[in-house]
Each structure stands twice: as structure tokens, then as C-alpha cells.
PDB file of C-alpha atoms in Angstrom:
ATOM      1  CA  ASP A   1       0.425   0.235  -0.098  1.00 61.00           C
ATOM      2  CA  ALA A   2       1.439   3.557  -0.975  1.00 80.00           C
ATOM      3  CA  GLY A   3       2.074   5.687   2.183  1.00 91.00           C
ATOM      4  CA  VAL A   4       1.866   9.322   2.652  1.00 95.00           C
ATOM      5  CA  ILE A   5       2.776  11.044  -0.296  1.00 96.00           C
ATOM      6  CA  GLN A   6       4.087  14.761  -0.044  1.00 97.00           C
ATOM      7  CA  SER A   7       5.598  16.923  -2.723  1.00 97.00           C
ATOM      8  CA  PRO A   8       7.495  18.694  -3.623  1.00 97.00           C
ATOM      9  CA  ARG A   9      10.470  16.806  -1.527  1.00 96.00           C
ATOM     10  CA  HIS A  10      12.392  19.627  -1.724  1.00 96.00           C
ATOM     11  CA  GLU A  11      11.480  23.663  -2.471  1.00 97.00           C
ATOM     12  CA  VAL A  12      13.721  26.793  -2.557  1.00 97.00           C
ATOM     13  CA  THR A  13      11.958  30.030  -3.115  1.00 97.00           C
ATOM     14  CA  GLU A  14      12.794  33.761  -2.341  1.00 97.00           C
ATOM     15  CA  MET A  15      11.075  35.670   0.058  1.00 97.00           C
ATOM     16  CA  GLY A  16       7.688  37.069  -0.843  1.00 96.00           C
ATOM     17  CA  GLN A  17       7.028  33.915  -3.100  1.00 97.00           C
ATOM     18  CA  GLU A  18       3.946  31.696  -2.561  1.00 97.00           C
ATOM     19  CA  VAL A  19       4.667  28.415  -1.647  1.00 98.00           C
ATOM     20  CA  THR A  20       2.178  25.227  -2.137  1.00 98.00           C
ATOM     21  CA  LEU A  21       2.754  21.834  -0.401  1.00 98.00           C
ATOM     22  CA  ARG A  22       0.858  19.003  -1.312  1.00 98.00           C
ATOM     23  CA  CYS A  23      -0.218  15.737   0.214  1.00 98.00           C
ATOM     24  CA  LYS A  24      -2.364  12.647  -0.337  1.00 97.00           C
ATOM     25  CA  PRO A  25      -3.032  10.788   2.612  1.00 96.00           C
ATOM     26  CA  ILE A  26      -3.330   6.875   2.902  1.00 92.00           C
ATOM     27  CA  SER A  27      -6.623   5.575   0.960  1.00 92.00           C
ATOM     28  CA  GLY A  28      -9.052   5.493   3.941  1.00 89.00           C
ATOM     29  CA  HIS A  29      -7.698   7.302   6.308  1.00 90.00           C
ATOM     30  CA  ASP A  30      -9.914  10.033   7.543  1.00 89.00           C
ATOM     31  CA  TYR A  31      -7.815  12.593   9.434  1.00 91.00           C
ATOM     32  CA  LEU A  32      -5.058  14.479   7.933  1.00 94.00           C
ATOM     33  CA  PHE A  33      -2.542  16.601  10.079  1.00 95.00           C
ATOM     34  CA  TRP A  34       0.353  18.988   8.981  1.00 97.00           C
ATOM     35  CA  TYR A  35       3.167  19.331  11.213  1.00 96.00           C
ATOM     36  CA  ARG A  36       6.219  21.459  10.915  1.00 97.00           C
ATOM     37  CA  GLN A  37       9.688  20.636  11.958  1.00 96.00           C
ATOM     38  CA  THR A  38      12.783  23.112  12.677  1.00 94.00           C
ATOM     39  CA  MET A  39      15.558  23.106  15.292  1.00 88.00           C
ATOM     40  CA  MET A  40      14.091  25.645  17.188  1.00 87.00           C
ATOM     41  CA  ARG A  41      10.857  24.501  17.879  1.00 88.00           C
ATOM     42  CA  GLY A  42      10.814  20.846  17.316  1.00 90.00           C
ATOM     43  CA  LEU A  43       7.732  19.641  15.804  1.00 93.00           C
ATOM     44  CA  GLU A  44       4.742  21.712  15.963  1.00 92.00           C
ATOM     45  CA  LEU A  45       0.769  20.961  14.495  1.00 93.00           C
ATOM     46  CA  LEU A  46      -0.112  23.676  12.094  1.00 96.00           C
ATOM     47  CA  ILE A  47      -3.607  22.152  11.670  1.00 96.00           C
ATOM     48  CA  TYR A  48      -5.771  19.071  11.044  1.00 94.00           C
ATOM     49  CA  PHE A  49      -8.783  17.913   9.519  1.00 94.00           C
ATOM     50  CA  ASN A  50     -11.337  15.465  10.054  1.00 91.00           C
ATOM     51  CA  ASN A  51     -13.186  14.230   7.192  1.00 92.00           C
ATOM     52  CA  ASN A  52     -12.250  17.088   5.209  1.00 94.00           C
ATOM     53  CA  VAL A  53     -13.005  19.675   7.831  1.00 95.00           C
ATOM     54  CA  PRO A  54     -10.480  21.593   9.705  1.00 95.00           C
ATOM     55  CA  ILE A  55     -10.938  20.706  13.431  1.00 92.00           C
ATOM     56  CA  ASP A  56      -7.922  22.690  14.897  1.00 91.00           C
ATOM     57  CA  ASP A  57      -6.008  25.349  13.140  1.00 93.00           C
ATOM     58  CA  SER A  58      -4.873  27.039  16.305  1.00 91.00           C
ATOM     59  CA  GLY A  59      -1.400  25.875  15.349  1.00 91.00           C
ATOM     60  CA  MET A  60      -0.892  27.955  12.131  1.00 94.00           C
ATOM     61  CA  PRO A  61       1.493  30.812  12.568  1.00 87.00           C
ATOM     62  CA  GLU A  62      -0.179  33.555  10.925  1.00 85.00           C
ATOM     63  CA  ASP A  63      -2.426  34.600   8.172  1.00 91.00           C
ATOM     64  CA  ARG A  64       0.142  34.144   5.504  1.00 95.00           C
ATOM     65  CA  PHE A  65      -0.634  30.470   6.265  1.00 97.00           C
ATOM     66  CA  SER A  66      -3.533  28.469   4.793  1.00 97.00           C
ATOM     67  CA  ALA A  67      -4.419  24.795   4.443  1.00 97.00           C
ATOM     68  CA  LYS A  68      -7.125  23.074   2.793  1.00 97.00           C
ATOM     69  CA  MET A  69      -8.211  19.505   2.216  1.00 97.00           C
ATOM     70  CA  PRO A  70     -11.088  19.666  -1.138  1.00 96.00           C
ATOM     71  CA  ASN A  71     -11.617  15.728  -0.918  1.00 95.00           C
ATOM     72  CA  ALA A  72     -10.308  12.919   1.212  1.00 94.00           C
ATOM     73  CA  SER A  73      -7.319  11.969  -0.919  1.00 95.00           C
ATOM     74  CA  PHE A  74      -5.750  15.256  -1.164  1.00 96.00           C
ATOM     75  CA  SER A  75      -4.423  18.470   1.150  1.00 98.00           C
ATOM     76  CA  THR A  76      -2.864  21.627   0.397  1.00 98.00           C
ATOM     77  CA  LEU A  77      -0.668  23.948   2.768  1.00 98.00           C
ATOM     78  CA  LYS A  78      -0.084  27.435   1.366  1.00 98.00           C
ATOM     79  CA  ILE A  79       2.390  29.980   2.254  1.00 97.00           C
ATOM     80  CA  GLN A  80       1.705  33.426   0.651  1.00 96.00           C
ATOM     81  CA  PRO A  81       3.861  35.545   0.966  1.00 96.00           C
ATOM     82  CA  SER A  82       6.828  33.225   2.216  1.00 96.00           C
ATOM     83  CA  GLU A  83       9.682  34.530   4.497  1.00 96.00           C
ATOM     84  CA  PRO A  84      12.766  33.217   5.648  1.00 96.00           C
ATOM     85  CA  ARG A  85      11.763  32.109   9.160  1.00 95.00           C
ATOM     86  CA  ASP A  86       9.225  29.711   7.273  1.00 96.00           C
ATOM     87  CA  SER A  87      12.374  27.641   6.491  1.00 97.00           C
ATOM     88  CA  ALA A  88      11.495  23.997   8.157  1.00 97.00           C
ATOM     89  CA  VAL A  89      10.518  20.754   7.075  1.00 97.00           C
ATOM     90  CA  TYR A  90       6.876  20.439   6.883  1.00 98.00           C
ATOM     91  CA  PHE A  91       5.291  16.658   7.347  1.00 97.00           C
ATOM     92  CA  CYS A  92       1.899  15.475   6.667  1.00 97.00           C
ATOM     93  CA  ALA A  93       0.619  12.765   8.266  1.00 94.00           C
ATOM     94  CA  SER A  94      -2.858  10.481   8.240  1.00 92.00           C
ATOM     95  CA  SER A  95      -4.634   8.278  10.488  1.00 88.00           C
ATOM     96  CA  GLY A  96      -7.380   5.785  10.598  1.00 81.00           C
ATOM     97  CA  ALA A  97      -8.822   7.697  13.761  1.00 59.00           C
ATOM     98  CA  GLY A  98     -10.906   6.562  16.382  1.00 54.00           C
ATOM     99  CA  MET A  99      -9.262   5.414  19.871  1.00 42.00           C
ATOM    100  CA  GLY A 100     -10.336   1.944  19.066  1.00 45.00           C
ATOM    101  CA  ASN A 101      -7.171   1.625  16.406  1.00 54.00           C
ATOM    102  CA  THR A 102      -3.425   1.982  17.559  1.00 59.00           C
ATOM    103  CA  GLY A 103      -3.866   5.769  17.162  1.00 68.00           C
ATOM    104  CA  GLU A 104      -0.553   5.800  15.134  1.00 80.00           C
ATOM    105  CA  LEU A 105      -0.042   8.576  12.639  1.00 87.00           C
ATOM    106  CA  PHE A 106       1.394   7.722   9.336  1.00 90.00           C
ATOM    107  CA  PHE A 107       3.942  10.359   8.015  1.00 92.00           C
ATOM    108  CA  GLY A 108       4.939  11.150   5.089  1.00 94.00           C
ATOM    109  CA  GLU A 109       8.952  11.901   4.018  1.00 93.00           C
ATOM    110  CA  GLY A 110       8.527  15.516   4.394  1.00 96.00           C
ATOM    111  CA  SER A 111       8.638  18.481   1.901  1.00 97.00           C
ATOM    112  CA  ARG A 112      11.983  20.785   3.101  1.00 97.00           C
ATOM    113  CA  LEU A 113      11.374  24.366   2.253  1.00 98.00           C
ATOM    114  CA  THR A 114      14.011  26.551   2.002  1.00 97.00           C
ATOM    115  CA  VAL A 115      13.364  30.429   1.896  1.00 97.00           C
ATOM    116  CA  LEU A 116      15.920  32.790   0.670  1.00 96.00           C
TER     117      LEU A 116
ATOM    118  CA  ALA H   1      -2.279  22.228  28.333  1.00 76.00           C
ATOM    119  CA  GLN H   2      -0.322  19.148  27.851  1.00 86.00           C
ATOM    120  CA  LYS H   3       3.522  18.999  27.541  1.00 93.00           C
ATOM    121  CA  VAL H   4       6.205  16.504  27.028  1.00 96.00           C
ATOM    122  CA  THR H   5       9.526  17.157  28.131  1.00 96.00           C
ATOM    123  CA  GLN H   6      12.529  14.750  26.996  1.00 96.00           C
ATOM    124  CA  ALA H   7      15.237  16.497  29.100  1.00 95.00           C
ATOM    125  CA  GLN H   8      18.432  14.180  27.036  1.00 96.00           C
ATOM    126  CA  THR H   9      19.072  16.252  23.954  1.00 95.00           C
ATOM    127  CA  GLU H  10      21.814  13.864  22.571  1.00 97.00           C
ATOM    128  CA  ILE H  11      22.979  10.284  24.068  1.00 97.00           C
ATOM    129  CA  SER H  12      25.868   8.298  22.333  1.00 97.00           C
ATOM    130  CA  VAL H  13      26.795   4.846  23.475  1.00 97.00           C
ATOM    131  CA  VAL H  14      29.253   2.456  22.027  1.00 97.00           C
ATOM    132  CA  GLU H  15      27.085  -0.637  20.252  1.00 97.00           C
ATOM    133  CA  LYS H  16      25.534  -3.230  22.499  1.00 97.00           C
ATOM    134  CA  GLU H  17      25.422  -0.984  25.348  1.00 97.00           C
ATOM    135  CA  ASP H  18      21.770  -0.548  26.620  1.00 97.00           C
ATOM    136  CA  VAL H  19      20.421   2.968  26.668  1.00 97.00           C
ATOM    137  CA  THR H  20      17.226   4.548  28.372  1.00 98.00           C
ATOM    138  CA  LEU H  21      15.664   7.522  26.961  1.00 98.00           C
ATOM    139  CA  ASP H  22      13.427   9.618  29.482  1.00 97.00           C
ATOM    140  CA  CYS H  23      10.074  11.134  28.896  1.00 98.00           C
ATOM    141  CA  VAL H  24       7.952  13.003  31.184  1.00 98.00           C
ATOM    142  CA  TYR H  25       4.729  14.310  30.381  1.00 97.00           C
ATOM    143  CA  GLU H  26       2.164  16.660  31.946  1.00 95.00           C
ATOM    144  CA  THR H  27      -1.413  16.469  31.425  1.00 93.00           C
ATOM    145  CA  ARG H  28      -4.715  17.427  33.207  1.00 91.00           C
ATOM    146  CA  ASP H  29      -6.456  14.314  31.703  1.00 88.00           C
ATOM    147  CA  THR H  30      -7.166  11.038  33.338  1.00 87.00           C
ATOM    148  CA  THR H  31      -6.888   9.062  29.751  1.00 89.00           C
ATOM    149  CA  TYR H  32      -4.669  10.000  27.376  1.00 91.00           C
ATOM    150  CA  TYR H  33      -2.236   8.173  25.340  1.00 91.00           C
ATOM    151  CA  LEU H  34       1.783   8.339  24.967  1.00 93.00           C
ATOM    152  CA  PHE H  35       3.790   7.364  22.143  1.00 94.00           C
ATOM    153  CA  TRP H  36       7.301   6.695  20.901  1.00 96.00           C
ATOM    154  CA  TYR H  37       8.259   7.519  17.009  1.00 96.00           C
ATOM    155  CA  LYS H  38      11.823   7.143  15.721  1.00 96.00           C
ATOM    156  CA  GLN H  39      13.263   9.538  13.083  1.00 96.00           C
ATOM    157  CA  PRO H  40      16.273   8.359  11.331  1.00 94.00           C
ATOM    158  CA  PRO H  41      18.745  10.098   9.233  1.00 91.00           C
ATOM    159  CA  SER H  42      16.694   9.917   6.477  1.00 88.00           C
ATOM    160  CA  GLY H  43      14.045  11.705   7.868  1.00 89.00           C
ATOM    161  CA  GLU H  44      10.644  10.048   7.927  1.00 89.00           C
ATOM    162  CA  LEU H  45       8.834   9.602  11.628  1.00 93.00           C
ATOM    163  CA  VAL H  46       8.140   6.162  12.344  1.00 92.00           C
ATOM    164  CA  PHE H  47       5.720   4.910  14.964  1.00 91.00           C
ATOM    165  CA  LEU H  48       7.250   2.455  17.608  1.00 93.00           C
ATOM    166  CA  ILE H  49       4.436   1.964  20.442  1.00 91.00           C
ATOM    167  CA  ARG H  50       1.220   3.672  21.592  1.00 89.00           C
ATOM    168  CA  ARG H  51       0.250   3.272  25.225  1.00 89.00           C
ATOM    169  CA  ASN H  52      -3.165   3.926  26.893  1.00 87.00           C
ATOM    170  CA  SER H  53      -3.035   5.827  30.549  1.00 90.00           C
ATOM    171  CA  PHE H  54      -5.182   2.950  31.887  1.00 87.00           C
ATOM    172  CA  ASP H  55      -2.715   0.217  31.172  1.00 84.00           C
ATOM    173  CA  GLU H  56       0.838   0.704  33.317  1.00 82.00           C
ATOM    174  CA  GLN H  57       2.049  -2.365  32.109  1.00 82.00           C
ATOM    175  CA  ASN H  58       5.407  -2.476  30.672  1.00 85.00           C
ATOM    176  CA  GLU H  59       5.605  -3.796  27.204  1.00 85.00           C
ATOM    177  CA  ILE H  60       8.577  -5.165  25.473  1.00 87.00           C
ATOM    178  CA  SER H  61       9.448  -5.714  21.464  1.00 88.00           C
ATOM    179  CA  GLY H  62      12.374  -7.636  20.883  1.00 93.00           C
ATOM    180  CA  ARG H  63      15.510  -5.132  22.133  1.00 95.00           C
ATOM    181  CA  TYR H  64      12.891  -2.413  22.820  1.00 95.00           C
ATOM    182  CA  SER H  65      11.025  -1.782  26.192  1.00 94.00           C
ATOM    183  CA  TRP H  66       8.797   0.846  27.423  1.00 94.00           C
ATOM    184  CA  ASN H  67       8.678   1.432  31.195  1.00 94.00           C
ATOM    185  CA  PHE H  68       5.019   3.493  32.001  1.00 94.00           C
ATOM    186  CA  GLN H  69       5.001   4.960  35.442  1.00 93.00           C
ATOM    187  CA  LYS H  70       1.958   7.068  36.088  1.00 92.00           C
ATOM    188  CA  SER H  71       3.233   8.101  39.482  1.00 92.00           C
ATOM    189  CA  THR H  72       5.926   9.832  37.981  1.00 94.00           C
ATOM    190  CA  SER H  73       4.199  10.812  34.891  1.00 95.00           C
ATOM    191  CA  SER H  74       7.066   9.096  32.576  1.00 96.00           C
ATOM    192  CA  PHE H  75       7.358   6.804  29.735  1.00 96.00           C
ATOM    193  CA  ASN H  76      10.802   5.930  29.434  1.00 97.00           C
ATOM    194  CA  PHE H  77      12.096   3.941  26.563  1.00 97.00           C
ATOM    195  CA  THR H  78      14.985   1.468  27.067  1.00 97.00           C
ATOM    196  CA  ILE H  79      17.067  -0.183  24.222  1.00 97.00           C
ATOM    197  CA  THR H  80      18.937  -3.209  24.823  1.00 96.00           C
ATOM    198  CA  ALA H  81      22.479  -4.272  23.176  1.00 97.00           C
ATOM    199  CA  SER H  82      21.962  -1.071  21.070  1.00 97.00           C
ATOM    200  CA  GLN H  83      22.923  -1.400  17.395  1.00 97.00           C
ATOM    201  CA  VAL H  84      24.292   1.357  14.892  1.00 96.00           C
ATOM    202  CA  VAL H  85      20.958   1.392  12.990  1.00 95.00           C
ATOM    203  CA  ASP H  86      19.290   2.507  16.272  1.00 97.00           C
ATOM    204  CA  SER H  87      21.185   5.723  15.833  1.00 97.00           C
ATOM    205  CA  ALA H  88      18.160   8.025  14.886  1.00 97.00           C
ATOM    206  CA  VAL H  89      15.660  11.171  16.779  1.00 97.00           C
ATOM    207  CA  TYR H  90      13.382   9.624  18.938  1.00 98.00           C
ATOM    208  CA  PHE H  91      10.359  11.507  20.380  1.00 97.00           C
ATOM    209  CA  CYS H  92       7.860  10.933  22.822  1.00 97.00           C
ATOM    210  CA  ALA H  93       4.424  12.383  22.428  1.00 95.00           C
ATOM    211  CA  LEU H  94       1.012  12.596  24.175  1.00 93.00           C
ATOM    212  CA  SER H  95      -2.564  12.935  23.117  1.00 89.00           C
ATOM    213  CA  ASN H  96      -5.759  13.101  25.061  1.00 81.00           C
ATOM    214  CA  PHE H  97      -9.004  10.824  25.143  1.00 74.00           C
ATOM    215  CA  GLY H  98     -11.349  11.789  22.008  1.00 69.00           C
ATOM    216  CA  ASN H  99      -8.590  14.381  20.642  1.00 71.00           C
ATOM    217  CA  GLU H 100      -6.120  12.946  17.585  1.00 75.00           C
ATOM    218  CA  LYS H 101      -4.021  15.660  18.052  1.00 81.00           C
ATOM    219  CA  LEU H 102      -0.472  14.523  19.355  1.00 87.00           C
ATOM    220  CA  THR H 103       1.880  16.887  21.414  1.00 91.00           C
ATOM    221  CA  PHE H 104       5.460  16.112  20.557  1.00 93.00           C
ATOM    222  CA  GLY H 105       8.597  16.350  22.815  1.00 95.00           C
ATOM    223  CA  THR H 106      11.555  17.635  21.406  1.00 94.00           C
ATOM    224  CA  GLY H 107      13.473  14.623  20.760  1.00 96.00           C
ATOM    225  CA  THR H 108      16.691  12.846  21.992  1.00 97.00           C
ATOM    226  CA  ARG H 109      19.098  11.915  19.470  1.00 97.00           C
ATOM    227  CA  LEU H 110      20.814   8.879  19.953  1.00 98.00           C
ATOM    228  CA  THR H 111      24.154   8.027  18.351  1.00 97.00           C
ATOM    229  CA  ILE H 112      25.371   4.609  18.532  1.00 97.00           C
ATOM    230  CA  ILE H 113      28.868   4.611  18.205  1.00 97.00           C
ATOM    231  CA  PRO H 114      30.242   1.176  16.190  1.00 95.00           C
TER     232      PRO H 114
END
């Protein structure tokens, strides 16, 4: 089975440009998470969705960040305009939900963003 | 508010030694879940284990074992007879019942020296 698929794996852009990160969760999973990892702040939850509906976006740092999940198999995280402090690895994860399951989050390989 | 503390930033041990990674958590909820994830040099995060707050039995899986103690709010992870392939960053995480959101600790970078 395919795991969580993220694209691009690496993105280098200049300050002020728009960045769009993409995620395809595991088929059948109804939760999708966006995390950001930096050396300074570790792993931070940005937003998560349940059945395509945003449940908690309290971790989204600013209005420059937005996330959508138009259907069960696709999500985007957009940064506009990007700033150097947005440089990080962005992970997407999905889970099959329900405390009856293991609660395991399946992570993608991450998108490494560098904003110059 | 919930919090996970991994006080050990980096640990290095010689291959075949045992090593314990510490994890201390804070939560107001009485029902919660604790996790360990491994992040090898390749970067992906790999699930290792989940424990429920109402089950304090220790768990062993091969060379890995976990010690959960509610009295000290700790969920420590021991690797026995460490191997070079165990070199990675290990994260402890917490979620509350009914909430799928995971709060991660800052991670412990483990280096196994051949």
C-alpha cells in the first residue's frame, strides 16, 4: 500500500513568493495533519482535518498560512508570501482515527522548504 | 495544557550497550495516550508504540522496552544491546482521549558508536 505522499520533497524559493505543499493521505484514513519541524521549535502541529473539515488550526502561525482539503485524497498547505523564518521541514500525516485503533500517525517523507 | 519533556538532547553510547531515553509528560486529562516515534537520518517519522493511560504494564518488543509509570508521569524507552541502526532522533508524544492531536517532545538524538 502506498504511504502518505508529499510533494515537493525540496523547495527553494525567494522571500515573498507563494509556496504550495501537497499531500495525499493513505486511502481510507479520515484524519490528516500538517506538522512543521525546525531545530528551534521541534515538531509543531499546524492544523488537522477530520473528514476533510478543519478541526484545529490553532497552530497555524499567521494569516500567511492556509490549508485546504478539498477531498479525502488531497490536501494543500500554502504560504503566501513566504518569509525566511518559514524555512522548515513540513510533514503531512494521516491516521485511521478512533481510539479503537492504534492511534498511529503515518507520516510522509516531508517537504523541506528553504526561503531565501 | 499538555506538555512532553525529553530532557536528554543527545546521547551517545557504544554499540551493544543498553540505553534509556527519558520522557516526562504533563496533562490534566485522566485518559490519554503516549507514543514513541523514531526519526532516522532519512527524515521520515516511524511509529514505535502507543500506550493507554489505564494500562501501566510494561511492554517489550525485541530489543525495545517501555516503562510507563503514572506516579511519576514518565514513559521511558530502553534499547537493549544497541546497534548502529538504532541511531536516530526519538520523539515521545502525548494525545488526550477523544482528541487526535499529538503533542511531541523535543526529541533525543541517539548516536550508537560502532
